[in-house]
PDB file of C-alpha atoms in Angstrom:
ATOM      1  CA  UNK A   1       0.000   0.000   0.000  1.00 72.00           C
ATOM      2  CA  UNK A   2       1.462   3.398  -0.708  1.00 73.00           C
ATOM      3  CA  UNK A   3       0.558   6.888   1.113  1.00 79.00           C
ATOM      4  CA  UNK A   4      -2.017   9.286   0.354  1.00 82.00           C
ATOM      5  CA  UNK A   5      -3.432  12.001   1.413  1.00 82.00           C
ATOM      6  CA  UNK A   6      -7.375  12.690   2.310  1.00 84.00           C
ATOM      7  CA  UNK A   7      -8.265  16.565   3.240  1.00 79.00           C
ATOM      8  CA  UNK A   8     -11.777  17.203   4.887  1.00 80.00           C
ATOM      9  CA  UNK A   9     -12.752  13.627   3.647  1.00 81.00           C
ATOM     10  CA  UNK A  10     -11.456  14.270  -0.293  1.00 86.00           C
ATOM     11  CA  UNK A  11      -8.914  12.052  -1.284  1.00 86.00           C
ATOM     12  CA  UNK A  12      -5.750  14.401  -2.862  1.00 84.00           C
ATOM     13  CA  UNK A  13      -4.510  13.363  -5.793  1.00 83.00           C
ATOM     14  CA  UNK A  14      -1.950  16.017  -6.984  1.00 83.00           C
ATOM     15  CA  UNK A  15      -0.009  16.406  -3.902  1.00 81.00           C
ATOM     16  CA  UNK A  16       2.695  14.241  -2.864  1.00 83.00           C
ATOM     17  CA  UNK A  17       2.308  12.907   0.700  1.00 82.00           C
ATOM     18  CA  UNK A  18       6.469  12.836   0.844  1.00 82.00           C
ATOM     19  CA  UNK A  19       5.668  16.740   0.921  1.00 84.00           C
ATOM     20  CA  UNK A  20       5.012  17.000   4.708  1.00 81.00           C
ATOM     21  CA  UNK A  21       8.234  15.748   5.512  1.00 81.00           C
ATOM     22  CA  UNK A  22       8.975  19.597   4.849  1.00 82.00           C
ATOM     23  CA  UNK A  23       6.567  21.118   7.009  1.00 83.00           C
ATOM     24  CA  UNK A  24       7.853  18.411  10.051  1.00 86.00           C
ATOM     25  CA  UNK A  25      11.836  18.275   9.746  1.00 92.00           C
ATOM     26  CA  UNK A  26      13.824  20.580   7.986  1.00 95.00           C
ATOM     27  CA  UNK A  27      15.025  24.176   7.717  1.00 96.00           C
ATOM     28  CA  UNK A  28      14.027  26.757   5.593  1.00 96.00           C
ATOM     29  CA  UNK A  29      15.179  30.740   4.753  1.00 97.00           C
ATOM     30  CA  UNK A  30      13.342  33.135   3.005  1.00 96.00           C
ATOM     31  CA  UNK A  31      13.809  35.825   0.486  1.00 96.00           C
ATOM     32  CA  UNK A  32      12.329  39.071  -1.747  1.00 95.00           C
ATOM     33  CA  UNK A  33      12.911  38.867  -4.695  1.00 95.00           C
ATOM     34  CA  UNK A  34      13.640  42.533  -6.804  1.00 95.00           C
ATOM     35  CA  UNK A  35      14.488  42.657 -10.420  1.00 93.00           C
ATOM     36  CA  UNK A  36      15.642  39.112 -10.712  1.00 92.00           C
ATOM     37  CA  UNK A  37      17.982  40.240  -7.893  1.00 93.00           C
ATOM     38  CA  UNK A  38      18.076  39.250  -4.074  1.00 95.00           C
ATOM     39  CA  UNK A  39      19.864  41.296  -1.235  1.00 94.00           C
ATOM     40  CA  UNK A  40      22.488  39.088   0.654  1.00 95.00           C
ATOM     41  CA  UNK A  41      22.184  35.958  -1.299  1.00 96.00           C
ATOM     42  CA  UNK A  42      25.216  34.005  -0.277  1.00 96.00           C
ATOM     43  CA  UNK A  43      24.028  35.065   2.968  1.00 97.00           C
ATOM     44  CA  UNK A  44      21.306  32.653   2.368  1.00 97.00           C
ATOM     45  CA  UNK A  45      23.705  29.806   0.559  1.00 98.00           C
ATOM     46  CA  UNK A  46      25.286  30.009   3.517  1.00 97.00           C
ATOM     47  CA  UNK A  47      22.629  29.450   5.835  1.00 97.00           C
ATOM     48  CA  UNK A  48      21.350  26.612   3.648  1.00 98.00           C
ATOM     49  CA  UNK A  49      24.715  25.077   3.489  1.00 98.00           C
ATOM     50  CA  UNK A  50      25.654  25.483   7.263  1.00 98.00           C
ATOM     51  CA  UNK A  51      21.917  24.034   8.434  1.00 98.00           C
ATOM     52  CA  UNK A  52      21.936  21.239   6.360  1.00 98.00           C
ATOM     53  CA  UNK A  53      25.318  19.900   7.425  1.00 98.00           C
ATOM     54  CA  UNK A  54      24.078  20.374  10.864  1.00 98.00           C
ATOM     55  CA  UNK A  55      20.511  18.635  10.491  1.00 97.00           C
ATOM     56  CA  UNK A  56      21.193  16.114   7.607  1.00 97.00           C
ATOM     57  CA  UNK A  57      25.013  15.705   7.145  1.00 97.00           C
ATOM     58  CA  UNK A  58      25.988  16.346   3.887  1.00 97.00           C
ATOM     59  CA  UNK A  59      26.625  19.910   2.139  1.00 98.00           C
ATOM     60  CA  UNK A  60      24.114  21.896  -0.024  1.00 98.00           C
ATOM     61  CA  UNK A  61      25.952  23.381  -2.978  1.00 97.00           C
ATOM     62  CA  UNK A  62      25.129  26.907  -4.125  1.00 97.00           C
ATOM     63  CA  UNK A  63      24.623  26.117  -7.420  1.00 97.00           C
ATOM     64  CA  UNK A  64      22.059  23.862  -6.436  1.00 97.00           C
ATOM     65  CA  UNK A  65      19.971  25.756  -4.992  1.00 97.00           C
ATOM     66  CA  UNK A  66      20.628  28.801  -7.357  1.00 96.00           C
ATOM     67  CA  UNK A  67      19.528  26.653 -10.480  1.00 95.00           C
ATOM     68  CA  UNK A  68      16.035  25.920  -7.816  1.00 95.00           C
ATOM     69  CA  UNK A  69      15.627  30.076  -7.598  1.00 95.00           C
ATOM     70  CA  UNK A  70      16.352  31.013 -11.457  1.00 94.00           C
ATOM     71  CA  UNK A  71      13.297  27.854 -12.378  1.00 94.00           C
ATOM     72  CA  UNK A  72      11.258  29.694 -10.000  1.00 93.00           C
ATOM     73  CA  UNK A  73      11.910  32.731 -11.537  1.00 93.00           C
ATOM     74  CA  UNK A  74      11.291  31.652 -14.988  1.00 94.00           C
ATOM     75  CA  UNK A  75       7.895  30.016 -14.360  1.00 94.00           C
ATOM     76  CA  UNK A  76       6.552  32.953 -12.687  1.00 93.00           C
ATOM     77  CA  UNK A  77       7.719  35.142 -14.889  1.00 92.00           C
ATOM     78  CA  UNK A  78       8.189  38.266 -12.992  1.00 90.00           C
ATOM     79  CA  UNK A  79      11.303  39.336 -11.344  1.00 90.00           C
ATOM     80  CA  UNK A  80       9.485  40.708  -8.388  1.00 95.00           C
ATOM     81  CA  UNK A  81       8.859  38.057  -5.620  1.00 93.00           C
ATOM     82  CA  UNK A  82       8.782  36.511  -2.304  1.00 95.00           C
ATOM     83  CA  UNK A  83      10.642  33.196  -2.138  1.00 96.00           C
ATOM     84  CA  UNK A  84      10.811  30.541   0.760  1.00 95.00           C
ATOM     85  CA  UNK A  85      13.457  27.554   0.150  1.00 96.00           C
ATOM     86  CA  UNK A  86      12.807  24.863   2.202  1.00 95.00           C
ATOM     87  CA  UNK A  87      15.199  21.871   2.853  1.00 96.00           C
ATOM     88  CA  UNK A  88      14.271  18.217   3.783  1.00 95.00           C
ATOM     89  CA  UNK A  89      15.126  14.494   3.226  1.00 94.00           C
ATOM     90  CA  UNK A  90      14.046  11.454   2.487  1.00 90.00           C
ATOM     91  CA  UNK A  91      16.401   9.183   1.375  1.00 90.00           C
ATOM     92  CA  UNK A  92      18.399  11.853  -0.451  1.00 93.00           C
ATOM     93  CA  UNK A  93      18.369  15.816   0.188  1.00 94.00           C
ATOM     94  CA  UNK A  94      14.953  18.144  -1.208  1.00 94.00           C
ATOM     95  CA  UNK A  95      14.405  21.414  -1.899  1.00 95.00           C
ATOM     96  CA  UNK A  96      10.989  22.563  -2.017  1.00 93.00           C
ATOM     97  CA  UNK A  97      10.744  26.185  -3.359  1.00 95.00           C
ATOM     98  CA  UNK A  98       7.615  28.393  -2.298  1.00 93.00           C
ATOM     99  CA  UNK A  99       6.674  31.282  -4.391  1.00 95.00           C
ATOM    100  CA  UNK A 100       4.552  34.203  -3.960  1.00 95.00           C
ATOM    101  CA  UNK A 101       4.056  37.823  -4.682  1.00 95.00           C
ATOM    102  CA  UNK A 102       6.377  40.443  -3.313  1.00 94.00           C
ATOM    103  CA  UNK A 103       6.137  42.068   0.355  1.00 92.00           C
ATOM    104  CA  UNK A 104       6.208  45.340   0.299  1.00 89.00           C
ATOM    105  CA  UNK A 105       7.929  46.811   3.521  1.00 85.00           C
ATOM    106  CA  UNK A 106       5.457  48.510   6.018  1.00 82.00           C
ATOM    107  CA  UNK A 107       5.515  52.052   6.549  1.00 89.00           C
ATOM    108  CA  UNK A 108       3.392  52.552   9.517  1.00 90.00           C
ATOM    109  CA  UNK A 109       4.178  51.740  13.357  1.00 92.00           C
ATOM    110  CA  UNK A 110       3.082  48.246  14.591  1.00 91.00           C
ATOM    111  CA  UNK A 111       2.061  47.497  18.192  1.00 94.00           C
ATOM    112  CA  UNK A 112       3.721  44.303  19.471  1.00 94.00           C
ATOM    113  CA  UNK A 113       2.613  42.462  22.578  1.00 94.00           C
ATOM    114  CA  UNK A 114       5.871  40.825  24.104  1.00 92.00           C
ATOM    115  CA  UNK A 115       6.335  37.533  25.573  1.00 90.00           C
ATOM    116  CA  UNK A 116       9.512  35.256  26.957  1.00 89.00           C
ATOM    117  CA  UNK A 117      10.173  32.776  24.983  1.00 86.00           C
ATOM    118  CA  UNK A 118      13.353  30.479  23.734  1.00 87.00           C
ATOM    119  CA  UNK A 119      13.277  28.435  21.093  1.00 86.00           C
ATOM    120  CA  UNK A 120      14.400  25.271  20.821  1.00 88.00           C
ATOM    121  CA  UNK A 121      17.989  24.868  18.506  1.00 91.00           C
ATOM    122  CA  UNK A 122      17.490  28.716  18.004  1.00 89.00           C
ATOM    123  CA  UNK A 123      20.543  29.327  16.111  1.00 91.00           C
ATOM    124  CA  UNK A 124      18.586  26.995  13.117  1.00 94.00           C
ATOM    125  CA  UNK A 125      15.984  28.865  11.156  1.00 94.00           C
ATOM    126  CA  UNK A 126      13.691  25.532  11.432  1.00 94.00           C
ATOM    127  CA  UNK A 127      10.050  24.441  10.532  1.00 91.00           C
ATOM    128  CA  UNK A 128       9.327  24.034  14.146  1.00 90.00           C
ATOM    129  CA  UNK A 129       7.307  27.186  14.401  1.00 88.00           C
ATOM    130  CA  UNK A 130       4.470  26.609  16.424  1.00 91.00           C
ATOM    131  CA  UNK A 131       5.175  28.441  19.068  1.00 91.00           C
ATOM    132  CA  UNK A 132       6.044  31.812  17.134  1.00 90.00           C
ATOM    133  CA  UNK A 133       2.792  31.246  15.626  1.00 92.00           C
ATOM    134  CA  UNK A 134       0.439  30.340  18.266  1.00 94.00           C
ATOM    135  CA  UNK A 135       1.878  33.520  20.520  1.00 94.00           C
ATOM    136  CA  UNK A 136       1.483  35.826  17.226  1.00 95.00           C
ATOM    137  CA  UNK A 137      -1.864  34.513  17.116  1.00 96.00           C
ATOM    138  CA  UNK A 138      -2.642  35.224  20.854  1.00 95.00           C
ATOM    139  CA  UNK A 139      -1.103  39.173  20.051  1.00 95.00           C
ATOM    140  CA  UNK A 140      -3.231  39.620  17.231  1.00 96.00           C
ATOM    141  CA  UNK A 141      -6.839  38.137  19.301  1.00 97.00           C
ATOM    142  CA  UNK A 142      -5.770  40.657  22.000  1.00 96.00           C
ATOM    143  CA  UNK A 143      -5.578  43.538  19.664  1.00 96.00           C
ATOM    144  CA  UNK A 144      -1.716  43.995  18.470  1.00 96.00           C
ATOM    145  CA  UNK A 145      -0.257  43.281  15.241  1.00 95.00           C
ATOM    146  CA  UNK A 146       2.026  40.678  16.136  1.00 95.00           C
ATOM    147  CA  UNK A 147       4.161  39.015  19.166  1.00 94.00           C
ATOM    148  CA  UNK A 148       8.075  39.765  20.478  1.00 92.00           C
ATOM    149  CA  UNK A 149       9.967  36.988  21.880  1.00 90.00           C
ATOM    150  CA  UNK A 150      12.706  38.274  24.844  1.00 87.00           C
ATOM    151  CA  UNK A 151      14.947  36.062  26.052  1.00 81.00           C
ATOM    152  CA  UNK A 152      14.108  34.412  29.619  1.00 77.00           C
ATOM    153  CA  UNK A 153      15.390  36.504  32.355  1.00 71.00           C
ATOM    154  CA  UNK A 154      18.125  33.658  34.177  1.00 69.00           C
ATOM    155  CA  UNK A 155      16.382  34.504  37.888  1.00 64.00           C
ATOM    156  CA  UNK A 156      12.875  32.933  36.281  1.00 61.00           C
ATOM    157  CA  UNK A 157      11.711  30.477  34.125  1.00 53.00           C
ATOM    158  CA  UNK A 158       9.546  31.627  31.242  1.00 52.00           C
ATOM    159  CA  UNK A 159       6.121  32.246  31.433  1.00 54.00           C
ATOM    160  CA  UNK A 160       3.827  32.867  28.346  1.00 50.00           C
ATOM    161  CA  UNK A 161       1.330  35.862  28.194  1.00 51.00           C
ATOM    162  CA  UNK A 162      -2.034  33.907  30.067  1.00 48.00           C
ATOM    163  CA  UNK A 163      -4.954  34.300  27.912  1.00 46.00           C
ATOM    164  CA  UNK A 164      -5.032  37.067  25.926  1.00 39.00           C
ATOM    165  CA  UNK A 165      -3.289  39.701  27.887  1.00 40.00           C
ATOM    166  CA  UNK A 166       0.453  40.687  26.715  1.00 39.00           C
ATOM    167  CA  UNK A 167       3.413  41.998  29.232  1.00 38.00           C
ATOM    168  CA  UNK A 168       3.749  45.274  27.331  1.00 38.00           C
ATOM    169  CA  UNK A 169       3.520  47.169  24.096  1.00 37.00           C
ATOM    170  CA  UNK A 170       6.383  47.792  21.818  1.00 40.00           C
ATOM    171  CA  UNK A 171       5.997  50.457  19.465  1.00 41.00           C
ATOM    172  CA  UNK A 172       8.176  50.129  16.161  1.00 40.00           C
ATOM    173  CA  UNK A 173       8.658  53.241  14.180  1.00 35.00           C
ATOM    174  CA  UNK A 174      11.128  51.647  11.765  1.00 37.00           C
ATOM    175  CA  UNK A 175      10.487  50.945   8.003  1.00 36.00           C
ATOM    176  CA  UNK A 176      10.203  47.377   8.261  1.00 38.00           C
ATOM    177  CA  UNK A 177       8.747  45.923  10.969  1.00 38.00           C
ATOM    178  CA  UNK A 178      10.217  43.612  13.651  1.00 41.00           C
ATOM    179  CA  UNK A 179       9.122  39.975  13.050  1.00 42.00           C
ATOM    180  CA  UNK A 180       9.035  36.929  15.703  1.00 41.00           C
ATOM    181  CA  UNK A 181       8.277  34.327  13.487  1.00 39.00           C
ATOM    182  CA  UNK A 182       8.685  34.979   9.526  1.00 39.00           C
ATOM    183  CA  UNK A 183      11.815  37.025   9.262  1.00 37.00           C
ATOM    184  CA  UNK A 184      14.075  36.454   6.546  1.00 38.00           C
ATOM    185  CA  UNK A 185      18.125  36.797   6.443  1.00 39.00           C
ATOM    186  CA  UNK A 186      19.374  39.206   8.727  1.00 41.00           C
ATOM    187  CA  UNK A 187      18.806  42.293   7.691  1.00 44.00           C
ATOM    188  CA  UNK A 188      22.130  44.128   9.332  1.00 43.00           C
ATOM    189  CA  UNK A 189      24.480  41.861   7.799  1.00 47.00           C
ATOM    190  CA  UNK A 190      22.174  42.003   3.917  1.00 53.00           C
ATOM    191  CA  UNK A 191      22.151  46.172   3.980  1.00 50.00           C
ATOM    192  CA  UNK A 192      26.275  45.439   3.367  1.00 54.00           C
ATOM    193  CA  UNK A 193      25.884  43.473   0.442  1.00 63.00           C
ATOM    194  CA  UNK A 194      24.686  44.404  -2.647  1.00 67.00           C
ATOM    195  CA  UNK A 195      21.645  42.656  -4.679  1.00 78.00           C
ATOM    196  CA  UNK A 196      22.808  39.620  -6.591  1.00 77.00           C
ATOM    197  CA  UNK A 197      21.126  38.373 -10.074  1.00 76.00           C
ATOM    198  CA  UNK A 198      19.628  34.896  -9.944  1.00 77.00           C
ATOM    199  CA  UNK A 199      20.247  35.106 -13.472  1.00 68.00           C
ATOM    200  CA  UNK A 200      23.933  35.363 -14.968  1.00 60.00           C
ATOM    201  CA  UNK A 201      25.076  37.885 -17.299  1.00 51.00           C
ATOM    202  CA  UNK A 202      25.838  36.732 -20.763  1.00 48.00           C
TER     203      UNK A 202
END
């Protein structure tokens, strides 16, 4: 018998059951897309790279994954786009490329309710985001925009925002807002490196 896949009681034919491995184990980074051109992208080979030594063992070459981000490119035919990459195995490495339209930066303040929180292999930009999700969730029933992770403070364990209620408000005035659960390569180290071309030069 071989796997499949039934969603509210229809049985799904064109998706690939081997597919949720990516949602369960892997790592992931994400990217906007500008021209054909992406700020910091060997920032993001790198992460790729480094992660999937860590998680799986083996390397994940560059090219690889650029040849992944120039298909992409091609079939959606626009050089303006938001791209996730995400990385899992089965018996060999995957890469499962998301695509969608671009994300404009926001302009306008955002009201954050903050929380403690650490997760778990934090240094990894992981698919184990339920927590980030479930606390943005919580922010955004209770009125705010989103949710702010702080580290523990050492002297106390940490202690989730009961309810709906949040520890405090953070206003951001900055460009682009602050993001607990969806941010993409760091933006301090990108704003040093210029946009690179998916696409070659001839």
């Amino acid at each position: 018998m071989t796997d499949f896949l039934l969603l509210d009681g229809g049985l799904l034919r064109a998706v690939d059951p081997v597919l949720l491995r990516a949602t369960t184990f892997g790592h992931f980074t994400s990217m906007q897309v500008r021209d054909g051109k992406v700020d910091g992208l060997d920032l993001h080979f790198d992460r790729l790279d480094r992660s999937t030594r860590e998680v799986f063992g083996e390397p994940l070459s560059a090219d690889r994954v650029r040849a992944d981000l120039r298909a992409a490119v091609d079939e959606a035919g626009s050089g303006d786009l938001s791209i996730r990459v995400n990385v899992f195995a089965t018996t060999r490495l995957h890469l499962l490329v998301r695509v969608g339209p671009p994300v404009a930066p926001a302009t306008d303040p955002i009201r954050l309710a903050t929380y403690e929180h650490e997760r778990s292999v934090p240094h990894l930009k992981h698919t184990g985001t339920f927590d980030l999700t479930y606390h943005a969730h919580k922010a955004q029933q209770a009125g705010y925009d989103n949710a702010l992770s702080s580290t523990p403070h050492p002297a106390r364990s940490p202690k989730p925002p009961s309810g709906t209620s949040a520890s405090r408000v953070a206003q951001n005035s900055s460009s682009r807002p602050r993001r607990s659960s969806k941010a993409s390569a760091s933006r301090s180290s990108n704003a040093a490196c210029p946009p690179t071309a998916l696409h070659r030069s001839p």
